[in-house]
CSV table of C-alpha atoms and ligand atoms in Angstrom, one decimal:
chain,number,residue,atom,x,y,z
S,15,UNK,CA,65.7,96.5,64.0
S,16,UNK,CA,65.5,93.4,66.2
S,17,UNK,CA,62.4,92.6,68.2
S,18,UNK,CA,62.2,93.4,71.9
S,19,UNK,CA,60.2,90.6,73.5
S,20,UNK,CA,60.2,91.0,77.3
S,21,UNK,CA,58.7,87.5,77.8
S,22,UNK,CA,61.6,85.8,76.0
S,23,UNK,CA,64.2,88.1,77.5
S,24,UNK,CA,63.1,87.2,81.1
S,25,UNK,CA,63.4,83.5,80.3
S,26,UNK,CA,67.1,84.1,79.2
S,27,UNK,CA,68.1,85.0,82.8
S,28,UNK,CA,68.0,81.9,85.0
S,29,UNK,CA,68.5,83.8,88.2
S,30,UNK,CA,65.1,85.3,87.8
S,31,UNK,CA,63.7,81.8,88.5
S,32,UNK,CA,65.2,82.0,92.0
S,33,UNK,CA,62.7,82.2,94.8
S,34,UNK,CA,63.6,84.5,97.7
S,35,UNK,CA,61.7,83.6,100.9
S,36,UNK,CA,59.4,81.7,98.6
S,37,UNK,CA,58.7,84.7,96.5
S,38,UNK,CA,59.6,85.7,92.9
S,39,UNK,CA,62.9,87.5,92.8
S,40,UNK,CA,62.5,91.1,91.8
S,41,UNK,CA,66.0,92.2,91.0
S,42,UNK,CA,66.4,96.0,91.0
S,43,UNK,CA,70.1,96.2,91.9
S,44,UNK,CA,71.4,96.4,88.3
S,45,UNK,CA,73.7,99.3,88.9
S,46,UNK,CA,75.7,97.2,91.3
S,47,UNK,CA,75.8,94.3,88.9
S,48,UNK,CA,73.4,92.8,86.5
S,49,UNK,CA,72.1,89.2,86.0
S,50,UNK,CA,73.7,87.1,83.3
S,51,UNK,CA,71.9,85.5,80.4
S,52,UNK,CA,72.2,81.8,79.8
S,53,UNK,CA,74.7,82.2,76.9
S,54,UNK,CA,77.2,83.9,79.2
S,55,UNK,CA,76.8,81.3,82.0
S,56,UNK,CA,77.1,78.4,79.5
S,57,UNK,CA,80.2,79.8,78.0
S,58,UNK,CA,82.0,79.8,81.4
S,59,UNK,CA,80.8,76.2,82.0
S,60,UNK,CA,82.0,75.2,78.5
S,61,UNK,CA,85.4,76.7,78.9
S,62,UNK,CA,86.1,74.9,82.2
S,63,UNK,CA,84.4,71.6,81.2
S,64,UNK,CA,85.6,71.3,77.6
S,65,UNK,CA,88.2,73.9,76.9
S,66,UNK,CA,90.4,74.8,79.9
S,67,UNK,CA,93.8,76.0,78.6
S,68,UNK,CA,96.0,79.0,78.9
S,69,UNK,CA,96.2,81.7,76.2
S,70,UNK,CA,99.0,82.9,74.0
S,71,UNK,CA,101.3,80.2,75.3
S,72,UNK,CA,100.6,76.7,73.9
S,73,UNK,CA,100.7,75.4,70.4
S,74,UNK,CA,98.3,72.6,71.3
S,75,UNK,CA,94.7,72.5,70.1
S,76,UNK,CA,93.0,73.7,73.3
S,77,UNK,CA,95.4,76.5,73.9
S,78,UNK,CA,94.9,77.8,70.3
S,79,UNK,CA,91.2,77.5,70.7
S,80,UNK,CA,91.2,79.4,74.0
S,81,UNK,CA,93.4,82.0,72.5
S,82,UNK,CA,91.1,82.4,69.4
S,83,UNK,CA,88.1,82.8,71.6
S,84,UNK,CA,89.9,85.2,73.9
S,85,UNK,CA,91.0,87.4,71.0
S,86,UNK,CA,87.6,87.3,69.4
S,87,UNK,CA,86.3,89.2,72.4
S,88,UNK,CA,88.8,92.0,71.7
S,89,UNK,CA,87.5,92.2,68.2
S,90,UNK,CA,83.9,92.2,69.5
S,91,UNK,CA,84.7,95.1,71.9
S,92,UNK,CA,86.5,97.0,69.1
S,93,UNK,CA,83.5,97.0,66.9
S,94,UNK,CA,81.0,97.5,69.9
S,95,UNK,CA,82.7,100.8,70.8
S,96,UNK,CA,84.0,101.5,67.3
S,97,UNK,CA,87.7,101.7,68.3
S,98,UNK,CA,90.2,102.3,65.4
S,99,UNK,CA,92.3,99.2,66.2
S,100,UNK,CA,92.0,96.1,68.3
S,101,UNK,CA,95.4,97.1,69.9
S,102,UNK,CA,93.5,99.8,71.7
S,103,UNK,CA,91.6,97.3,73.8
S,104,UNK,CA,93.4,96.2,77.0
S,105,UNK,CA,91.7,93.5,79.2
S,106,UNK,CA,91.7,94.4,82.9
S,107,UNK,CA,89.9,93.4,86.0
S,108,UNK,CA,87.2,96.0,85.4
S,109,UNK,CA,86.6,99.8,85.6
S,110,UNK,CA,88.6,100.2,88.8
S,111,UNK,CA,91.6,98.4,87.5
S,112,UNK,CA,91.4,100.3,84.2
S,113,UNK,CA,91.4,103.7,85.9
S,114,UNK,CA,94.2,102.6,88.2
S,115,UNK,CA,96.2,101.5,85.1
S,116,UNK,CA,95.9,105.0,83.6
S,117,UNK,CA,96.9,106.6,86.9
S,118,UNK,CA,99.8,104.3,87.5
S,119,UNK,CA,101.2,104.5,83.9
S,120,UNK,CA,100.1,107.6,82.1
S,121,UNK,CA,99.7,109.6,85.3
S,122,UNK,CA,103.0,108.7,86.9
S,123,UNK,CA,104.9,109.1,83.6
S,124,UNK,CA,103.4,112.3,82.3
S,125,UNK,CA,101.9,114.3,85.1
S,126,UNK,CA,104.0,116.4,87.5
S,127,UNK,CA,103.7,118.8,90.3
S,128,UNK,CA,101.5,121.8,89.4
S,129,UNK,CA,99.5,119.9,86.9
S,130,UNK,CA,95.7,119.6,87.5
S,131,UNK,CA,93.2,116.8,87.1
S,132,UNK,CA,89.5,117.5,87.0
S,133,UNK,CA,86.9,115.1,88.3
S,134,UNK,CA,83.2,115.8,88.9
S,135,UNK,CA,81.3,115.8,92.2
S,136,UNK,CA,79.3,112.8,91.1
S,137,UNK,CA,82.2,110.3,90.7
S,138,UNK,CA,82.4,106.8,92.0
S,139,UNK,CA,85.2,106.3,94.5
S,140,UNK,CA,87.1,104.4,91.9
S,141,UNK,CA,87.4,107.6,89.9
S,142,UNK,CA,88.5,109.7,92.9
S,143,UNK,CA,90.9,107.6,95.0
S,144,UNK,CA,93.4,106.5,92.2
S,145,UNK,CA,93.9,110.2,91.5
S,146,UNK,CA,94.4,111.0,95.1
S,147,UNK,CA,97.0,108.3,95.4
S,148,UNK,CA,98.7,109.7,92.3
S,149,UNK,CA,98.5,113.2,93.7
S,150,UNK,CA,100.4,112.0,96.8
S,151,UNK,CA,103.2,110.7,94.7
S,152,UNK,CA,103.4,113.5,92.2
S,153,UNK,CA,102.0,116.7,93.8
S,154,UNK,CA,99.4,117.2,91.1
S,155,UNK,CA,96.2,118.9,92.1
S,156,UNK,CA,92.7,117.5,91.9
S,157,UNK,CA,89.9,119.9,91.2
S,158,UNK,CA,86.2,119.2,91.4
S,159,UNK,CA,83.6,120.1,88.8
S,160,UNK,CA,80.4,121.1,90.7
S,161,UNK,CA,76.9,119.8,89.9
S,162,UNK,CA,73.5,121.4,90.5
S,163,UNK,CA,70.7,120.2,92.8
S,164,UNK,CA,69.2,118.1,89.9
S,165,UNK,CA,72.4,116.2,89.6
S,166,UNK,CA,73.8,117.8,86.4
S,167,UNK,CA,77.3,118.9,85.7
S,168,UNK,CA,77.6,122.7,85.6
S,169,UNK,CA,79.3,123.3,82.2
S,170,UNK,CA,80.1,126.9,82.8
S,171,UNK,CA,81.9,126.0,86.1
S,172,UNK,CA,83.7,123.2,84.2
S,173,UNK,CA,84.8,125.7,81.5
S,174,UNK,CA,86.1,128.0,84.3
S,175,UNK,CA,88.1,125.2,85.8
S,176,UNK,CA,89.8,124.2,82.6
S,177,UNK,CA,93.1,125.9,82.0
S,178,UNK,CA,96.6,125.2,80.6
S,179,UNK,CA,97.5,123.4,83.8
S,180,UNK,CA,94.7,120.9,83.3
S,181,UNK,CA,96.3,117.7,81.9
S,182,UNK,CA,93.5,115.2,82.4
S,183,UNK,CA,89.7,115.2,83.0
S,184,UNK,CA,88.2,112.0,84.3
S,185,UNK,CA,84.4,112.0,84.4
S,186,UNK,CA,81.7,109.4,84.7
S,187,UNK,CA,79.4,109.0,81.6
S,188,UNK,CA,76.4,107.8,83.6
S,189,UNK,CA,76.2,108.3,87.3
S,190,UNK,CA,75.6,105.0,89.3
S,191,UNK,CA,73.9,106.9,92.1
S,192,UNK,CA,71.8,109.4,90.2
S,193,UNK,CA,71.4,108.0,86.7
S,194,UNK,CA,72.5,111.3,85.1
S,195,UNK,CA,73.8,111.0,81.6
S,196,UNK,CA,76.6,113.5,81.3
S,197,UNK,CA,77.3,115.5,78.1
S,198,UNK,CA,80.5,113.7,77.6
S,199,UNK,CA,81.1,114.5,74.0
S,200,UNK,CA,80.9,118.2,74.7
S,201,UNK,CA,83.0,117.9,77.8
S,202,UNK,CA,85.7,116.0,75.8
S,203,UNK,CA,85.7,118.7,73.2
S,204,UNK,CA,86.1,121.4,75.8
S,205,UNK,CA,89.0,119.5,77.5
S,206,UNK,CA,90.8,119.0,74.1
S,207,UNK,CA,90.5,122.7,73.4
S,208,UNK,CA,92.7,123.3,76.5
S,209,UNK,CA,95.0,120.4,75.5
S,210,UNK,CA,93.8,118.1,78.3
S,211,UNK,CA,93.3,114.4,77.9
S,212,UNK,CA,89.9,112.8,78.8
S,213,UNK,CA,89.1,109.6,80.6
S,214,UNK,CA,85.5,108.4,80.4
S,215,UNK,CA,84.2,106.1,83.3
S,216,UNK,CA,81.8,104.1,81.2
S,217,UNK,CA,81.0,101.5,83.9
S,218,UNK,CA,77.2,102.3,83.9
S,219,UNK,CA,77.1,103.3,80.2
S,220,UNK,CA,78.1,100.3,78.2
S,221,UNK,CA,74.7,98.5,78.5
S,222,UNK,CA,72.5,101.6,78.6
S,223,UNK,CA,73.8,103.9,75.8
S,224,UNK,CA,75.6,103.6,72.5
S,225,UNK,CA,79.3,104.3,72.8
S,226,UNK,CA,81.5,105.3,69.8
S,227,UNK,CA,84.9,106.2,71.1
S,228,UNK,CA,85.9,107.8,67.8
S,229,UNK,CA,82.9,110.0,67.6
S,230,UNK,CA,83.4,110.9,71.3
S,231,UNK,CA,87.1,111.4,70.6
S,232,UNK,CA,87.8,109.8,74.1
S,233,UNK,CA,91.4,109.3,75.1
S,234,UNK,CA,90.6,106.7,77.6
S,235,UNK,CA,87.4,104.7,78.4
S,236,UNK,CA,87.0,102.3,81.3
S,237,UNK,CA,84.4,99.6,81.8
S,238,UNK,CA,83.4,96.4,83.6
S,239,UNK,CA,81.9,93.3,82.1
S,240,UNK,CA,79.6,92.6,85.0
S,241,UNK,CA,77.6,95.8,84.4
S,242,UNK,CA,76.9,94.8,80.9
S,243,UNK,CA,75.5,91.2,81.5
S,244,UNK,CA,79.0,89.7,81.6
S,245,UNK,CA,81.0,88.1,84.5
S,246,UNK,CA,82.7,89.8,87.5
S,247,UNK,CA,86.4,90.5,87.7
S,248,UNK,CA,86.9,91.4,84.1
S,249,UNK,CA,86.6,94.5,82.0
S,250,UNK,CA,88.7,96.6,79.7
S,251,UNK,CA,90.4,99.9,79.1
S,252,UNK,CA,90.2,101.5,75.7
S,253,UNK,CA,92.9,104.0,75.0
S,254,UNK,CA,94.2,105.7,71.8
S,255,UNK,CA,97.0,103.8,70.3
S,256,UNK,CA,99.4,106.7,70.4
S,257,UNK,CA,98.9,107.1,74.1
S,258,UNK,CA,99.3,103.4,74.8
S,259,UNK,CA,102.5,103.4,72.8
S,260,UNK,CA,104.0,106.1,75.0
S,261,UNK,CA,102.8,104.7,78.3
S,262,UNK,CA,105.1,102.4,80.3
S,263,UNK,CA,103.8,98.9,81.3
S,264,UNK,CA,101.4,98.6,84.2
S,265,UNK,CA,102.5,95.3,85.8
S,266,UNK,CA,105.4,93.1,85.0
S,267,UNK,CA,105.1,89.4,84.4
S,268,UNK,CA,104.4,86.8,81.7
S,269,UNK,CA,102.9,87.7,78.4
S,270,UNK,CA,103.8,91.4,78.6
S,271,UNK,CA,107.4,90.9,77.6
S,272,UNK,CA,109.4,90.4,74.5
S,273,UNK,CA,112.9,89.3,75.7
S,274,UNK,CA,113.8,89.0,79.3
S,275,UNK,CA,117.4,89.0,80.6
S,276,UNK,CA,118.8,90.1,83.9
S,277,UNK,CA,120.5,93.0,82.2
S,278,UNK,CA,117.6,94.2,80.2
S,279,UNK,CA,114.0,93.4,79.4
S,280,UNK,CA,112.0,94.5,76.4
S,281,UNK,CA,108.3,94.5,76.2
S,282,UNK,CA,105.6,93.0,74.0
S,283,UNK,CA,103.6,94.9,71.4
S,284,UNK,CA,100.3,96.4,72.1
S,285,UNK,CA,97.9,95.4,73.6
S,286,UNK,CA,99.9,92.6,75.4
S,287,UNK,CA,102.3,95.1,76.9
S,288,UNK,CA,99.6,95.9,79.4
S,289,UNK,CA,98.3,92.3,80.0
S,290,UNK,CA,100.7,90.7,82.5
S,291,UNK,CA,100.0,87.2,83.8
S,292,UNK,CA,97.3,84.6,83.1
S,293,UNK,CA,94.1,86.6,82.6
S,294,UNK,CA,90.5,85.9,83.4
S,295,UNK,CA,90.2,83.7,80.3
S,296,UNK,CA,86.7,82.4,80.9
S,297,UNK,CA,85.6,85.9,81.9
S,298,UNK,CA,86.9,87.5,78.7
S,299,UNK,CA,85.3,84.7,76.6
S,300,UNK,CA,82.0,85.2,78.4
S,301,UNK,CA,82.1,89.0,77.7
S,302,UNK,CA,81.9,88.1,74.0
S,303,UNK,CA,78.6,86.4,74.7
S,304,UNK,CA,77.4,89.3,76.9
S,305,UNK,CA,78.0,91.8,74.0
S,306,UNK,CA,76.5,89.4,71.5
S,307,UNK,CA,73.4,89.3,73.7
S,308,UNK,CA,73.2,93.1,73.9
S,309,UNK,CA,73.6,93.2,70.1
S,310,UNK,CA,70.9,90.6,69.6
S,311,UNK,CA,68.4,92.5,71.6
S,312,UNK,CA,69.6,95.8,70.2
S,313,UNK,CA,70.9,98.7,72.3
S,314,UNK,CA,68.3,101.0,70.8
S,315,UNK,CA,65.5,98.7,71.9
S,316,UNK,CA,67.1,98.4,75.3
S,317,UNK,CA,67.4,102.1,75.7
S,318,UNK,CA,63.9,102.9,74.7
S,319,UNK,CA,62.4,100.0,76.9
S,320,UNK,CA,64.5,101.1,79.9
S,321,UNK,CA,63.4,104.7,79.4
S,322,UNK,CA,59.7,103.6,79.4
S,323,UNK,CA,60.4,101.8,82.8
S,324,UNK,CA,62.1,104.9,84.1
S,325,UNK,CA,59.2,107.1,83.3
S,326,UNK,CA,56.8,104.7,84.8
S,327,UNK,CA,58.8,104.2,87.9
S,328,UNK,CA,59.3,107.9,88.4
S,329,UNK,CA,55.6,108.5,88.1
S,330,UNK,CA,54.6,105.7,90.5
S,331,UNK,CA,57.2,106.7,93.2
S,332,UNK,CA,55.3,110.0,93.5
S,333,UNK,CA,52.5,108.0,95.2
S,334,UNK,CA,54.7,107.5,98.3
S,335,UNK,CA,54.3,110.2,100.8
S,336,UNK,CA,57.5,112.1,101.7
S,337,UNK,CA,59.5,110.4,99.0
S,338,UNK,CA,62.1,112.6,97.2
S,339,UNK,CA,63.9,111.4,94.1
S,340,UNK,CA,67.6,112.2,94.3
S,341,UNK,CA,68.9,112.9,90.9
S,342,UNK,CA,66.3,114.4,88.4
S,343,UNK,CA,68.6,115.3,85.5
S,344,UNK,CA,66.9,116.0,82.2
S,345,UNK,CA,69.0,113.3,80.6
S,346,UNK,CA,69.1,110.2,82.8
S,347,UNK,CA,69.0,106.4,82.6
S,348,UNK,CA,66.9,103.9,84.5
S,349,UNK,CA,68.2,104.6,88.0
S,350,UNK,CA,65.8,105.7,90.7
S,351,UNK,CA,67.6,106.9,93.8
S,352,UNK,CA,65.3,108.2,96.5
S,353,UNK,CA,64.9,109.1,100.2
S,354,UNK,CA,61.7,108.7,102.2
S,355,UNK,CA,61.1,111.1,105.1
S,356,UNK,CA,61.4,109.4,108.5
S,357,UNK,CA,62.4,106.0,107.1
S,358,UNK,CA,66.0,105.0,107.2
S,359,UNK,CA,67.2,103.5,103.9
S,360,UNK,CA,68.7,100.5,105.6
S,361,UNK,CA,65.3,99.7,107.3
S,362,UNK,CA,63.7,100.1,103.9
S,363,UNK,CA,66.0,97.6,102.2
S,364,UNK,CA,65.7,95.1,105.0
S,365,UNK,CA,61.9,95.4,104.8
S,366,UNK,CA,61.6,95.2,101.0
S,367,UNK,CA,64.0,92.2,101.0
S,368,UNK,CA,61.3,90.2,102.7
S,369,UNK,CA,59.2,90.7,99.6
S,370,UNK,CA,61.9,89.2,97.4
S,371,UNK,CA,63.0,92.7,96.2
S,372,UNK,CA,66.7,93.4,95.7
S,373,UNK,CA,67.4,97.1,96.0
S,374,UNK,CA,70.5,98.8,97.2
S,375,UNK,CA,70.9,101.3,100.0
S,376,UNK,CA,73.9,103.3,101.1
S,377,UNK,CA,76.3,105.8,99.6
S,378,UNK,CA,76.8,103.8,96.4
S,379,UNK,CA,80.6,104.3,96.6
S,380,UNK,CA,80.0,108.0,96.0
S,381,UNK,CA,80.3,109.6,99.5
S,382,UNK,CA,81.2,113.1,98.2
S,383,UNK,CA,78.1,113.0,96.0
S,384,UNK,CA,75.9,112.1,98.9
S,385,UNK,CA,77.3,115.0,100.8
S,386,UNK,CA,76.5,117.3,97.9
S,387,UNK,CA,72.9,116.1,97.6
S,388,UNK,CA,72.5,116.5,101.4
S,389,UNK,CA,71.8,112.9,102.3
S,390,UNK,CA,73.9,110.2,104.0
S,391,UNK,CA,72.5,107.5,101.9
S,392,UNK,CA,69.8,106.8,99.3
S,393,UNK,CA,67.7,103.8,98.4
S,394,UNK,CA,68.3,102.9,94.8
S,395,UNK,CA,66.2,100.8,92.4
S,396,UNK,CA,68.2,100.4,89.2
S,397,UNK,CA,66.4,98.8,86.2
S,398,UNK,CA,67.6,96.7,83.4
S,399,UNK,CA,66.2,95.2,80.2
S,400,UNK,CA,64.7,92.2,82.0
S,401,UNK,CA,62.7,94.2,84.5
S,402,UNK,CA,59.0,94.9,84.0
S,403,UNK,CA,56.4,97.4,85.1
S,404,UNK,CA,55.1,94.6,87.4
S,405,UNK,CA,58.5,94.7,89.2
S,406,UNK,CA,58.0,98.4,89.8
S,407,UNK,CA,54.4,97.8,91.0
S,408,UNK,CA,55.7,95.3,93.5
S,409,UNK,CA,58.3,97.8,94.7
S,410,UNK,CA,55.6,100.4,95.2
S,411,UNK,CA,53.4,98.0,97.0
S,412,UNK,CA,56.3,97.1,99.4
S,413,UNK,CA,57.2,100.8,99.9
S,414,UNK,CA,53.5,101.6,100.8
S,415,UNK,CA,53.6,98.7,103.3
S,416,UNK,CA,56.8,100.1,104.7
S,417,UNK,CA,55.2,103.5,105.1
S,418,UNK,CA,52.4,102.0,107.1
S,419,UNK,CA,54.7,100.1,109.4
S,420,UNK,CA,57.5,102.6,109.9
S,421,UNK,CA,55.3,105.7,110.3
D,10,PLP,N1,82.4,103.7,88.1
D,10,PLP,C1,81.0,103.6,88.2
D,10,PLP,C2,80.2,104.7,87.7
D,10,PLP,C3,80.5,102.5,88.8
D,10,PLP,O1,79.2,102.4,89.0
D,10,PLP,C4,81.3,101.4,89.3
D,10,PLP,C5,80.8,100.3,90.0
D,10,PLP,O2,79.7,100.4,90.7
D,10,PLP,C6,82.7,101.6,89.1
D,10,PLP,C7,83.2,102.7,88.5
D,10,PLP,C8,83.7,100.5,89.6
D,10,PLP,O3,83.4,99.4,88.8
D,10,PLP,P1,84.1,98.0,89.2
D,10,PLP,O4,83.8,97.8,90.7
D,10,PLP,O5,83.5,97.0,88.4
D,10,PLP,O6,85.6,98.1,89.0
């Protein structure tokens, strides 16, 4: 097992050296996007300064080098999530794009009026709206799996919703607004028993839990690089090869074709059939370094360190009068969503900002979830591997000050 040394980890993230209003940055907005280690940042600089070239197109040195590096990331992801084959990894713009890809290809091709899709009450908008757009085009029905007051999926209700009309279940692995870790493996098994396919929204899961797509038996899994120490605007879709083979292309353009004529066009093999146009090359290459960094520190170390922070933060938040944690699932990751009586979340975020603290307030792109939990917005502190107990102490200090001022 590799060593977890928080002092060296903190030094790997140059943004943490930034001063905000002259104060040390305390970055607690990791569920929105996390900071990048130096190796990720350097790889982007290196690509543009020494290696700019397109991929899969040129026979010259730089193009071959860029292609090799780009394809190395595919192999890295394959082993990181234990996919059967590198063909099952499609580069996209991120989780949203991956889910839209499935809706626009698998959904449009294979789902028809009368079919049902299940999503849960705790989904991010990007796992709701693509299905609503698809429903408009196809007449499929979207049904919602309810959750309890703690923020956990009700498995009996889920079971009751599954029937022979259910063709797809699309559920988040870890909730961005509550931190709940859903029993995805069990849910996939239940969906498969009814013959439904399962899409896992793993946006928040990749850097906070070990994912093995074969063990989960996931049909689709979507994620974004920027929530796992990588750059923005890039991510991937994992899908079983047999499904990708049957699915029509997503977008048309360069790279996804075999032979083009005005009479008939044939398409490239997997995975390229789904990768039209010049991709985010530096982003894909940087994702390699993000995964390498996670592997170097060790996911198990990260999970246990973040859990320690979660327990500490949960305990310390109790010191704030009138504070209620929103999302108290038995299994959760290091996300602390809360509401404080008589203090508006936006006032709180503006106030804590002056202390150099970056926290998020709002509906976290999960408006139906906010409604279910009986709040319009929450304040969210989301922790990552480079946060410390001292960061939490400073948050508590600022919250106590806010209490004095706003009450
Ligand atoms: N799903 C979840 C659970 C998320 O937290 C997010 C982003 O916050 C998304 C989907 C969408 O990710 P992206 O904006 O990177 O496409």
